Tab-separated table of C-alpha atoms in Angstrom:
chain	number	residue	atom	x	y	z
A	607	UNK	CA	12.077	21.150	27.124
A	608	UNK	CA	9.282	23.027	26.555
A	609	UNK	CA	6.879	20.908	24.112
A	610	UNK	CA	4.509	23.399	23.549
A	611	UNK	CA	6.415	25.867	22.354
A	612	UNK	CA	8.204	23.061	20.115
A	613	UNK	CA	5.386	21.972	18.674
A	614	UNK	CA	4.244	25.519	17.773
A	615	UNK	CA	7.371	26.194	16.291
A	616	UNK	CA	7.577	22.883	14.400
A	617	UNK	CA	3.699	23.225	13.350
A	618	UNK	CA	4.752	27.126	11.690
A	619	UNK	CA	7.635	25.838	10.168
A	620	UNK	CA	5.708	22.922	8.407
A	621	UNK	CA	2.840	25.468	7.596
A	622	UNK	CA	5.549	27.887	5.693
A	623	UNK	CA	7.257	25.201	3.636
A	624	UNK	CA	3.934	24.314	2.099
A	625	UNK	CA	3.031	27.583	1.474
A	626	UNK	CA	6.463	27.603	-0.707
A	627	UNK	CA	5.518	24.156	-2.487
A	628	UNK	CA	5.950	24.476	-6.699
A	629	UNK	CA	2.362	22.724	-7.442
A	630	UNK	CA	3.734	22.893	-10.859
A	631	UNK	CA	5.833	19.826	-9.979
A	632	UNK	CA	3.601	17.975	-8.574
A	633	UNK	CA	1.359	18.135	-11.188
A	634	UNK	CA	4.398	17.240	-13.685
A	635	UNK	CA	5.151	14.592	-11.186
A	636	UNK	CA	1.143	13.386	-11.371
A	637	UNK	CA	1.719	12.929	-14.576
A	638	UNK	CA	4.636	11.617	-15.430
A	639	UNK	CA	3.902	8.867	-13.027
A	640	UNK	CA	0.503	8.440	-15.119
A	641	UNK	CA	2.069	8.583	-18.317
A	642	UNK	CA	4.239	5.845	-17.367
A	643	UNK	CA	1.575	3.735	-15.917
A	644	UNK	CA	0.126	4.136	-19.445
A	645	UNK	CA	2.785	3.409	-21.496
A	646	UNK	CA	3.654	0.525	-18.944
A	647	UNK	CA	7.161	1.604	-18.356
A	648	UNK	CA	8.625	0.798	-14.889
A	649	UNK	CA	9.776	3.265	-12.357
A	650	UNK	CA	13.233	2.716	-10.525
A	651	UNK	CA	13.701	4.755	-6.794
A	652	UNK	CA	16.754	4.597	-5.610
A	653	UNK	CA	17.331	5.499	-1.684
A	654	UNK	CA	20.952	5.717	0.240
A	655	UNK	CA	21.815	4.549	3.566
A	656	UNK	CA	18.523	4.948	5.453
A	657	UNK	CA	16.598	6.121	2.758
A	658	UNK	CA	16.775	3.287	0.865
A	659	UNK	CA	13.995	1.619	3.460
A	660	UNK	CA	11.894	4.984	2.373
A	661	UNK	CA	12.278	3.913	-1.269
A	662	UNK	CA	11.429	0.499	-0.818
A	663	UNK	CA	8.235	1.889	1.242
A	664	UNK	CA	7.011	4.275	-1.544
A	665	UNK	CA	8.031	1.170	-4.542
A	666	UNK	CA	5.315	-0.725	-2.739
A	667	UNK	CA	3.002	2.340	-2.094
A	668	UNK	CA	3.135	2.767	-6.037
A	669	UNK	CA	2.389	-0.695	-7.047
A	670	UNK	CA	-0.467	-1.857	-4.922
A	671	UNK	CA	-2.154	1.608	-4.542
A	672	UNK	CA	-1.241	3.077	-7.829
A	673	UNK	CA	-1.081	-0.448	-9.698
A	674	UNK	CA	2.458	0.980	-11.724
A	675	UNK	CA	5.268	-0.746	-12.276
A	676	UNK	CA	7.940	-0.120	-9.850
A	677	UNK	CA	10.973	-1.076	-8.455
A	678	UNK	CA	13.818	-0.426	-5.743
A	679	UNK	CA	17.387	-1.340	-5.087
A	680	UNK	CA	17.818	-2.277	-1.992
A	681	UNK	CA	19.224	-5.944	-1.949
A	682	UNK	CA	22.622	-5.326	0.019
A	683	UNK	CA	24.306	-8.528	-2.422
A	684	UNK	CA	22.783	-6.476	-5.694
A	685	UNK	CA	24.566	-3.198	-3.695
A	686	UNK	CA	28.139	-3.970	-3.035
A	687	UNK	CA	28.409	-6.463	-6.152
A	688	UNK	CA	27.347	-3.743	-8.413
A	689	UNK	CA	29.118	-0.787	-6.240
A	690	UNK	CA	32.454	-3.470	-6.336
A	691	UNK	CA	32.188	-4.160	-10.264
A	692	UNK	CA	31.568	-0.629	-11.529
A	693	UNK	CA	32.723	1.537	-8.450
A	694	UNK	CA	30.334	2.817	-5.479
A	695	UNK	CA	29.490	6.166	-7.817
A	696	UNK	CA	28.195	3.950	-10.789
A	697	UNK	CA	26.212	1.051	-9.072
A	698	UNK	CA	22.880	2.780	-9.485
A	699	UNK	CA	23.221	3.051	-13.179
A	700	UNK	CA	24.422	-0.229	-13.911
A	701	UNK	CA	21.455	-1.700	-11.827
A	702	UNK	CA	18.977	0.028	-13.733
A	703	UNK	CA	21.061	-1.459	-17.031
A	704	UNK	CA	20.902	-4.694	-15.514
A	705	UNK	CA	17.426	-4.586	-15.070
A	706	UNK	CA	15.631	-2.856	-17.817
């Protein structure tokens, strides 16, 4: 494989997607995430599979960097009793139910 040429390729096609980022929505994002701080409401991310690992990560980025109120599903018992009471499809909102 030829690294370099990987690397260059990967480097352009990173360079190009941010080119293409809405700035819009991460300023909505910005504050939305502010306004909740504020109003101290609680954020719930939700990650499948793998991702759910990434959503635990950024639940703790929030709280101890951002200081909001945040949360993540990713207790395996809270997972399959929820996905087993109220179907697989449903779990997610029932947890958040459960929990607000």
């Amino acid at each position: 494989m030829d690294y370099k040429k990987y690397f260059f390729h990967y480097s352009d096609s990173i360079s190009e997607l941010l080119k293409n980022v809405d700035t819009n929505l991460i300023n909505d994002s910005v504050n939305l995430i502010a306004n909740t701080k504020k109003n101290k409401n609680k954020i719930y991310i939700v990650g499948n599979g793998g991702s759910s690992s990434i959503a635990s990560h950024v639940s703790v980025d929030f709280a101890k960097v951002a200081k909001v109120n945040c949360s993540t599903f990713n207790n395996a018992n809270l997972i399959t009793c929820f996905a087993n009471d109220y179907k697989y499809e449903n779990w997610v909102v029932e947890a958040i139910k459960a929990y607000s």
